[in-house]
Short mmCIF file of C-alpha atoms in Angstrom, two decimals:
data_model
loop_
_atom_site.label_atom_id
_atom_site.label_comp_id
_atom_site.label_asym_id
_atom_site.label_seq_id
_atom_site.Cartn_x
_atom_site.Cartn_y
_atom_site.Cartn_z
CA MET A 166 -21.72 -153.56 69.29
CA LYS A 167 -20.02 -152.03 66.50
CA LEU A 168 -21.84 -148.98 64.82
CA SER A 169 -23.24 -149.85 61.34
CA SER A 170 -25.45 -147.36 59.13
CA VAL A 171 -27.41 -148.58 56.36
CA ALA A 172 -29.60 -146.22 54.07
CA ILE A 173 -31.81 -146.33 51.48
CA THR A 174 -32.29 -143.06 49.77
CA MET A 175 -35.10 -142.49 47.13
CA LEU A 176 -35.38 -138.87 45.20
CA ALA A 177 -38.92 -137.39 45.14
CA SER A 178 -37.71 -135.94 41.56
CA TYR A 179 -37.24 -139.13 40.00
CA ILE A 180 -39.98 -141.05 41.37
CA SER A 181 -42.59 -138.42 40.40
CA ARG A 182 -41.27 -136.12 37.82
CA GLU A 183 -43.70 -136.90 35.34
CA THR A 184 -46.52 -136.08 37.82
CA MET A 185 -44.89 -133.15 39.74
CA THR A 186 -43.61 -130.94 37.17
CA SER A 187 -45.98 -128.48 35.82
CA ALA A 188 -45.95 -125.14 34.35
CA PHE A 189 -48.65 -122.44 35.41
CA THR A 190 -49.44 -118.95 33.95
CA ILE A 191 -49.85 -116.18 36.45
CA SER A 192 -52.51 -113.30 35.28
CA ASN A 193 -53.66 -110.40 37.02
CA ILE A 194 -51.59 -110.04 39.56
CA ALA A 195 -52.77 -107.36 42.05
CA LYS A 196 -50.42 -104.40 42.44
CA ARG A 197 -50.23 -102.53 45.66
CA SER A 198 -48.51 -99.36 46.78
CA ILE A 199 -48.07 -98.30 50.07
CA HIS A 200 -47.83 -94.63 50.93
CA SER A 201 -47.04 -92.80 54.33
CA THR A 202 -47.69 -89.31 54.83
CA PRO A 203 -45.05 -87.34 57.17
CA TRP A 204 -46.79 -85.50 60.05
CA TYR A 205 -44.89 -82.28 61.14
CA LEU A 206 -45.05 -78.94 63.04
CA ALA A 207 -44.75 -75.88 60.92
CA ALA A 208 -45.77 -73.22 63.81
CA GLU A 209 -43.06 -70.38 64.17
CA GLY A 210 -40.75 -71.68 66.92
CA GLY A 211 -41.77 -75.45 66.49
CA ARG A 212 -39.99 -78.08 64.86
CA THR A 213 -40.02 -78.30 61.20
CA SER A 214 -39.58 -81.60 59.10
CA ASN A 215 -36.81 -82.00 56.76
CA ALA A 216 -39.40 -82.30 53.74
CA VAL A 217 -40.42 -78.35 54.60
CA SER A 218 -37.19 -76.98 55.02
CA ASP A 219 -35.38 -79.09 51.98
CA LYS A 220 -35.75 -76.72 49.19
CA ASP A 221 -34.53 -79.05 46.83
CA LEU A 222 -37.11 -81.57 47.70
CA MET A 223 -39.28 -81.08 44.44
CA GLY A 224 -36.06 -81.99 42.11
CA LYS A 225 -35.23 -85.21 44.37
CA THR A 226 -38.58 -86.39 44.31
CA LYS A 227 -38.50 -86.04 40.48
CA LYS A 228 -35.22 -87.92 40.07
CA GLY A 229 -36.82 -90.45 42.24
CA LYS A 230 -39.63 -90.88 39.95
CA GLU A 231 -37.43 -91.20 37.15
CA LYS A 232 -35.42 -94.27 38.38
CA LYS A 233 -37.28 -97.42 37.26
CA LYS A 234 -38.18 -100.33 39.76
CA ALA A 235 -36.60 -103.39 38.86
CA LYS A 236 -39.47 -105.61 37.54
CA LEU A 237 -40.17 -108.70 40.07
CA ASP A 238 -39.22 -112.06 38.81
CA THR A 239 -42.01 -114.56 39.37
CA ASN A 240 -40.08 -117.57 38.83
CA PRO A 241 -38.52 -119.24 41.73
CA PRO A 242 -34.37 -119.46 41.82
CA LYS A 243 -32.66 -121.51 39.13
CA GLY A 244 -32.86 -125.17 40.23
CA THR A 245 -35.69 -124.99 42.45
CA ARG A 246 -39.60 -124.98 42.00
CA ASP A 247 -43.15 -124.23 43.76
CA PHE A 248 -45.47 -126.49 44.86
CA TYR A 249 -49.11 -125.07 44.09
CA PRO A 250 -51.91 -127.05 45.92
CA GLU A 251 -52.57 -129.79 43.09
CA ASP A 252 -48.94 -130.12 43.17
CA MET A 253 -48.81 -130.47 47.30
CA ARG A 254 -51.54 -133.00 46.95
CA GLN A 255 -49.58 -135.40 44.77
CA ARG A 256 -46.41 -134.63 47.12
CA THR A 257 -48.31 -135.25 50.16
CA TRP A 258 -49.67 -138.69 48.64
CA LEU A 259 -46.08 -139.85 47.60
CA PHE A 260 -44.48 -138.69 51.01
CA GLN A 261 -47.51 -140.50 52.89
CA GLN A 262 -46.59 -143.97 50.72
CA TRP A 263 -43.13 -143.71 51.86
CA LYS A 264 -44.39 -142.75 55.60
CA ASP A 265 -46.31 -145.99 55.48
CA VAL A 266 -43.70 -148.22 54.41
CA ALA A 267 -41.64 -147.16 56.72
CA LYS A 268 -43.84 -147.45 59.62
CA THR A 269 -44.51 -151.07 58.54
CA TYR A 270 -40.98 -152.05 58.82
CA GLY A 271 -40.91 -150.53 62.28
CA PHE A 272 -38.84 -147.26 61.32
CA SER A 273 -39.15 -143.99 63.48
CA GLU A 274 -39.24 -140.62 61.96
CA TYR A 275 -36.66 -137.90 62.70
CA ASP A 276 -35.61 -134.69 61.47
CA ALA A 277 -32.51 -132.11 61.42
CA PRO A 278 -31.92 -128.78 60.57
CA VAL A 279 -31.57 -128.00 56.70
CA LEU A 280 -28.81 -125.31 58.27
CA GLU A 281 -25.66 -127.09 59.18
CA SER A 282 -22.18 -126.54 60.09
CA GLU A 283 -19.95 -126.33 56.99
CA SER A 284 -17.40 -128.62 58.44
CA LEU A 285 -19.84 -131.34 58.88
CA TYR A 286 -19.71 -131.98 55.00
CA THR A 287 -15.86 -130.76 54.61
CA ARG A 288 -14.19 -133.33 56.75
CA LYS A 289 -13.93 -135.46 54.02
CA ALA A 290 -12.06 -133.59 51.26
CA GLY A 291 -12.26 -134.28 47.92
CA GLU A 292 -15.90 -135.71 47.88
CA GLU A 293 -17.98 -134.94 45.31
CA VAL A 294 -20.78 -133.42 47.73
CA THR A 295 -18.13 -131.04 49.11
CA GLU A 296 -17.64 -129.39 45.62
CA GLN A 297 -21.40 -128.82 45.29
CA LEU A 298 -22.19 -127.05 48.87
CA TYR A 299 -24.51 -124.03 49.16
CA ASN A 300 -22.23 -122.67 51.61
CA PHE A 301 -21.78 -119.17 53.29
CA VAL A 302 -20.51 -117.25 56.21
CA ASP A 303 -23.61 -116.22 58.51
CA LYS A 304 -23.82 -112.86 60.72
CA GLY A 305 -22.14 -114.41 63.63
CA ASP A 306 -19.22 -115.40 61.17
CA ARG A 307 -20.11 -119.08 61.18
CA ALA A 308 -19.15 -121.13 58.24
CA VAL A 309 -22.43 -123.17 57.42
CA ALA A 310 -24.14 -124.75 54.70
CA LEU A 311 -27.77 -126.10 53.26
CA ARG A 312 -27.53 -129.86 53.71
CA PRO A 313 -26.41 -131.53 50.56
CA GLU A 314 -27.78 -135.20 52.14
CA MET A 315 -28.88 -136.38 55.42
CA THR A 316 -26.35 -138.76 56.53
CA PRO A 317 -23.76 -136.55 58.09
CA SER A 318 -26.82 -135.04 60.07
CA LEU A 319 -28.11 -138.30 61.35
CA ALA A 320 -24.36 -139.34 62.53
CA ARG A 321 -24.27 -136.12 64.20
CA MET A 322 -27.31 -136.46 66.05
CA VAL A 323 -26.38 -140.37 66.98
CA MET A 324 -23.10 -139.28 68.32
CA ALA A 325 -24.27 -136.40 70.42
CA LYS A 326 -25.99 -139.00 72.47
CA LYS A 327 -22.67 -140.58 73.52
CA GLY A 328 -23.86 -144.18 73.50
CA GLY A 329 -27.27 -143.39 74.94
CA LEU A 330 -29.50 -144.74 72.30
CA ASN A 331 -30.54 -148.43 71.94
CA LEU A 332 -29.51 -150.38 68.84
CA PRO A 333 -30.44 -151.37 66.48
CA LEU A 334 -31.97 -147.86 65.56
CA LYS A 335 -34.10 -147.98 62.62
CA TRP A 336 -35.21 -144.53 61.65
CA PHE A 337 -36.50 -142.70 58.50
CA SER A 338 -36.76 -139.33 57.35
CA ILE A 339 -37.73 -137.26 54.22
CA PRO A 340 -35.31 -134.26 54.08
CA GLN A 341 -35.19 -131.39 51.56
CA CYS A 342 -31.63 -131.55 50.24
CA TRP A 343 -29.46 -128.83 48.30
CA ARG A 344 -26.58 -129.08 45.96
CA TYR A 345 -25.32 -126.65 43.51
CA GLU A 346 -24.53 -128.70 40.46
CA ARG A 347 -25.18 -128.75 36.69
CA MET A 348 -28.79 -129.36 36.41
CA THR A 349 -29.77 -132.21 34.10
CA ARG A 350 -32.98 -134.31 33.19
CA GLY A 351 -34.64 -135.05 36.73
CA ARG A 352 -32.03 -133.67 38.70
CA ARG A 353 -32.43 -129.91 40.32
CA ARG A 354 -30.56 -128.12 42.88
CA GLU A 355 -32.97 -129.13 45.76
CA HIS A 356 -35.09 -132.30 46.20
CA PHE A 357 -36.60 -134.26 48.53
CA GLN A 358 -35.36 -137.95 49.48
CA TRP A 359 -36.57 -141.08 51.44
CA ASN A 360 -33.91 -142.17 53.82
CA MET A 361 -34.35 -145.45 55.91
CA ASP A 362 -31.25 -145.58 57.85
CA VAL A 363 -30.41 -148.79 60.26
CA TRP A 364 -27.46 -148.48 63.16
CA GLY A 365 -26.12 -151.60 64.89
CA VAL A 366 -26.39 -154.24 62.52
CA SER A 367 -23.29 -155.83 60.73
CA GLY A 368 -24.85 -158.18 58.55
CA VAL A 369 -26.40 -158.32 55.53
CA GLU A 370 -30.04 -158.57 57.21
CA ALA A 371 -30.25 -155.01 57.20
CA GLU A 372 -29.86 -154.53 53.81
CA ALA A 373 -32.22 -157.30 53.01
CA GLU A 374 -35.13 -155.53 54.97
CA LEU A 375 -34.39 -152.54 53.07
CA LEU A 376 -34.63 -153.94 50.04
CA SER A 377 -37.87 -155.37 50.86
CA ALA A 378 -38.89 -152.07 52.11
CA MET A 379 -38.32 -150.57 48.55
CA VAL A 380 -39.78 -153.34 46.76
CA ASP A 381 -42.97 -152.92 49.30
CA PHE A 382 -43.20 -149.06 47.99
CA PHE A 383 -42.96 -150.09 44.19
CA GLN A 384 -45.73 -152.47 44.62
CA ARG A 385 -47.82 -149.90 46.83
CA VAL A 386 -47.82 -147.46 43.73
CA GLY A 387 -48.64 -149.98 41.15
CA LEU A 388 -45.03 -151.29 39.94
CA SER A 389 -43.78 -154.73 39.13
CA ALA A 390 -40.58 -156.42 38.96
CA ALA A 391 -41.01 -156.19 34.99
CA ASP A 392 -41.17 -152.37 35.49
CA VAL A 393 -38.11 -151.90 37.94
CA GLY A 394 -35.16 -153.98 38.64
CA ILE A 395 -32.63 -153.61 41.86
CA LYS A 396 -29.35 -154.25 40.95
CA VAL A 397 -26.65 -155.40 43.83
CA ASN A 398 -22.80 -155.39 44.41
CA SER A 399 -20.45 -155.49 47.10
CA ARG A 400 -17.44 -153.49 47.80
CA LEU A 401 -15.75 -156.64 48.69
CA VAL A 402 -16.22 -157.85 45.31
CA ILE A 403 -14.04 -155.27 43.75
CA SER A 404 -11.72 -155.08 46.69
CA GLU A 405 -10.65 -158.39 46.33
CA VAL A 406 -9.87 -158.03 42.48
CA LEU A 407 -8.24 -154.94 43.27
CA THR A 408 -5.78 -156.90 45.58
CA GLU A 409 -5.64 -159.93 43.11
CA LEU A 410 -4.40 -157.57 40.63
CA GLY A 411 -1.73 -155.50 42.65
CA ILE A 412 -3.41 -152.32 43.00
CA PRO A 413 -2.62 -150.74 46.54
CA GLU A 414 -5.37 -149.88 49.04
CA ASP A 415 -4.47 -146.49 48.75
CA LYS A 416 -5.24 -146.02 45.21
CA PHE A 417 -8.90 -148.07 45.80
CA ALA A 418 -11.17 -144.94 46.13
CA SER A 419 -9.82 -143.28 42.82
CA THR A 420 -9.64 -146.56 40.74
CA CYS A 421 -13.36 -146.91 41.88
CA VAL A 422 -14.05 -143.05 40.48
CA LEU A 423 -12.33 -144.08 37.21
CA VAL A 424 -14.07 -147.33 36.75
CA ASP A 425 -17.51 -145.73 37.04
CA LYS A 426 -16.45 -143.10 34.19
CA LEU A 427 -16.18 -146.17 31.77
CA ASP A 428 -19.71 -146.76 31.93
CA LYS A 429 -19.93 -143.04 29.99
CA VAL A 430 -16.63 -142.70 28.16
CA PRO A 431 -14.10 -145.03 26.70
CA ILE A 432 -11.28 -146.23 28.17
CA ASP A 433 -8.92 -143.95 26.07
CA ALA A 434 -10.46 -141.13 27.72
CA ILE A 435 -9.07 -141.65 31.18
CA GLN A 436 -5.69 -142.64 29.92
CA ASP A 437 -4.26 -139.84 31.39
CA ASP A 438 -5.92 -140.40 35.08
CA LEU A 439 -4.77 -143.64 34.62
CA ALA A 440 -1.24 -142.73 34.11
CA ALA A 441 -1.22 -140.39 37.38
CA LEU A 442 -2.27 -142.96 39.33
CA GLY A 443 0.33 -145.42 38.09
CA LEU A 444 -2.34 -148.01 36.77
CA ASP A 445 -1.17 -149.67 33.56
CA ARG A 446 -4.19 -149.93 30.82
CA SER A 447 -4.06 -153.70 30.83
CA VAL A 448 -4.92 -153.66 34.62
CA VAL A 449 -8.07 -151.79 34.00
CA GLU A 450 -9.28 -153.55 31.19
CA LYS A 451 -9.04 -156.97 33.24
CA LEU A 452 -10.74 -155.12 36.06
CA THR A 453 -13.39 -154.09 33.84
CA THR A 454 -13.66 -157.59 32.23
CA VAL A 455 -14.36 -159.11 35.80
CA LEU A 456 -17.12 -156.51 36.62
CA THR A 457 -18.86 -157.78 33.34
CA ASN A 458 -20.23 -160.84 35.48
CA LYS A 459 -23.98 -160.65 36.07
CA SER A 460 -24.39 -163.63 38.76
CA VAL A 461 -22.98 -164.54 41.75
CA GLU A 462 -22.02 -167.90 40.29
CA SER A 463 -19.96 -166.35 37.79
CA ILE A 464 -18.08 -164.16 40.46
CA ALA A 465 -17.49 -166.94 42.44
CA SER A 466 -15.84 -168.64 39.68
CA VAL A 467 -13.19 -165.90 39.57
CA LEU A 468 -13.11 -165.28 43.38
CA GLY A 469 -13.18 -168.59 44.64
CA PRO A 470 -15.27 -170.41 46.82
CA ASP A 471 -13.96 -168.94 50.06
CA SER A 472 -14.40 -165.47 49.12
CA GLU A 473 -15.82 -163.67 51.77
CA ALA A 474 -17.40 -161.20 48.82
CA VAL A 475 -19.03 -164.53 47.60
CA LYS A 476 -20.26 -165.61 50.76
CA GLU A 477 -21.81 -161.96 51.44
CA LEU A 478 -23.82 -161.87 48.37
CA THR A 479 -24.94 -165.55 48.55
CA LYS A 480 -26.62 -164.88 52.09
CA LEU A 481 -27.97 -161.66 50.80
CA MET A 482 -29.75 -163.31 47.84
CA GLU A 483 -30.88 -166.09 50.24
CA LEU A 484 -32.57 -163.58 52.36
CA CYS A 485 -34.29 -161.97 49.50
CA LYS A 486 -35.87 -165.34 48.49
CA ALA A 487 -36.76 -165.48 51.95
CA TYR A 488 -38.74 -161.98 51.24
CA ASN A 489 -40.08 -163.24 48.13
CA ILE A 490 -38.34 -160.40 46.15
CA GLU A 491 -36.01 -162.39 44.37
CA ASP A 492 -37.70 -161.66 41.19
CA TRP A 493 -36.80 -157.78 41.54
CA ILE A 494 -32.96 -158.42 42.63
CA LEU A 495 -29.61 -159.41 40.36
CA PHE A 496 -26.28 -159.14 40.89
CA ASP A 497 -24.45 -156.83 38.86
CA ALA A 498 -20.62 -156.40 39.45
CA SER A 499 -19.98 -153.21 37.44
CA VAL A 500 -22.27 -151.20 39.80
CA VAL A 501 -19.13 -149.25 41.76
CA ARG A 502 -20.61 -146.10 42.24
CA GLY A 503 -20.33 -144.89 45.79
CA LEU A 504 -17.88 -147.99 46.60
CA ALA A 505 -15.07 -145.40 47.16
CA TYR A 506 -16.70 -144.55 50.56
CA TYR A 507 -19.31 -147.29 51.17
CA THR A 508 -17.80 -150.54 52.65
CA GLY A 509 -20.82 -152.80 52.48
CA ILE A 510 -23.65 -153.90 49.89
CA VAL A 511 -24.41 -151.01 47.54
CA PHE A 512 -27.83 -151.40 45.36
CA GLU A 513 -29.48 -149.34 42.85
CA ALA A 514 -33.00 -149.38 41.50
CA PHE A 515 -33.37 -148.99 38.14
CA ASP A 516 -35.94 -148.65 35.25
CA ARG A 517 -36.03 -151.78 32.96
CA THR A 518 -36.96 -149.54 30.18
CA GLY A 519 -33.92 -147.47 30.09
CA GLU A 520 -35.84 -144.33 30.01
CA LEU A 521 -35.33 -142.91 33.51
CA ARG A 522 -32.30 -142.39 35.67
CA ALA A 523 -31.19 -144.47 38.60
CA ILE A 524 -34.38 -144.58 41.10
CA ALA A 525 -32.86 -145.31 43.99
CA GLY A 526 -29.83 -146.52 46.26
CA TRP A 527 -27.38 -147.06 48.23
CA THR A 528 -26.13 -148.74 51.40
CA LEU A 529 -23.55 -147.52 53.77
CA ARG A 530 -21.71 -149.48 56.35
#
């Protein structure tokens, strides 16, 4: 059976930012000094310590006292955070909700080292994550990095078993991940995330189960479909549209990146990038028009009833209805982030009020 992986990722910093971030004032910190007294033998003919024989000792001692000690910075490194007991109680509660949901759906927990070989992430040169690595050369002259995400570690673990694992796999983890990037609201340089991974299922049944698990979690913490929605799309949609517009396969990933930018900047701002790819402005305008479709029925009118993308999305929607989560799910062809390297269904949970960032995503097949 062909290996496939489907993953759901939820950032702890998004879900619990309001409850997990707090400030503290530390006072009355005890200061301790450690003193050592050199013992020596000063009798004639015995050994004499350097402290006794050094005639300039007092001068050196005086100079040493004049040096100011660097003040200890009690803040954690930029982009990181401390978890005091009250914060840990909330974090533990949140993690337990994730674990309970995962186990309800039959997933087993796994983990991997936070320190991995750098090559595990640089094999796909050009990806954003490669540019954000916390990487260094260790004392054994090995190029290593703090993990920026969990999927490469999972793939390494599965490959290490050389086909010895029974499929399908249903594993979950709550790793701490590191990325050296510009910090924004709700996004630090280290975070915890909830991963649910399925290997060995080629159809959309895996995505439907993960969507159901996501909704289960939201309901357990008191959220409803009025609070959170989940947008879904398929790589097949944009792939078929790009093929129809005559955009070659080797420009697929770059085009997806540019289309994703249009959510933040006008098309004029990426005109130079379009020219570099050899894309005409009218092609991208047609593409963005297609991507405004908000229902499977409307995209079917564009791609036709025999479209593989339409068939895949139709089946997914039917499964969501069977899981009784259809009120949470909506098709949105404009969700293209991640399509440059994901090959199947992608989804993004969002705050319906528009106040927060994306809450959860994606999938990989």
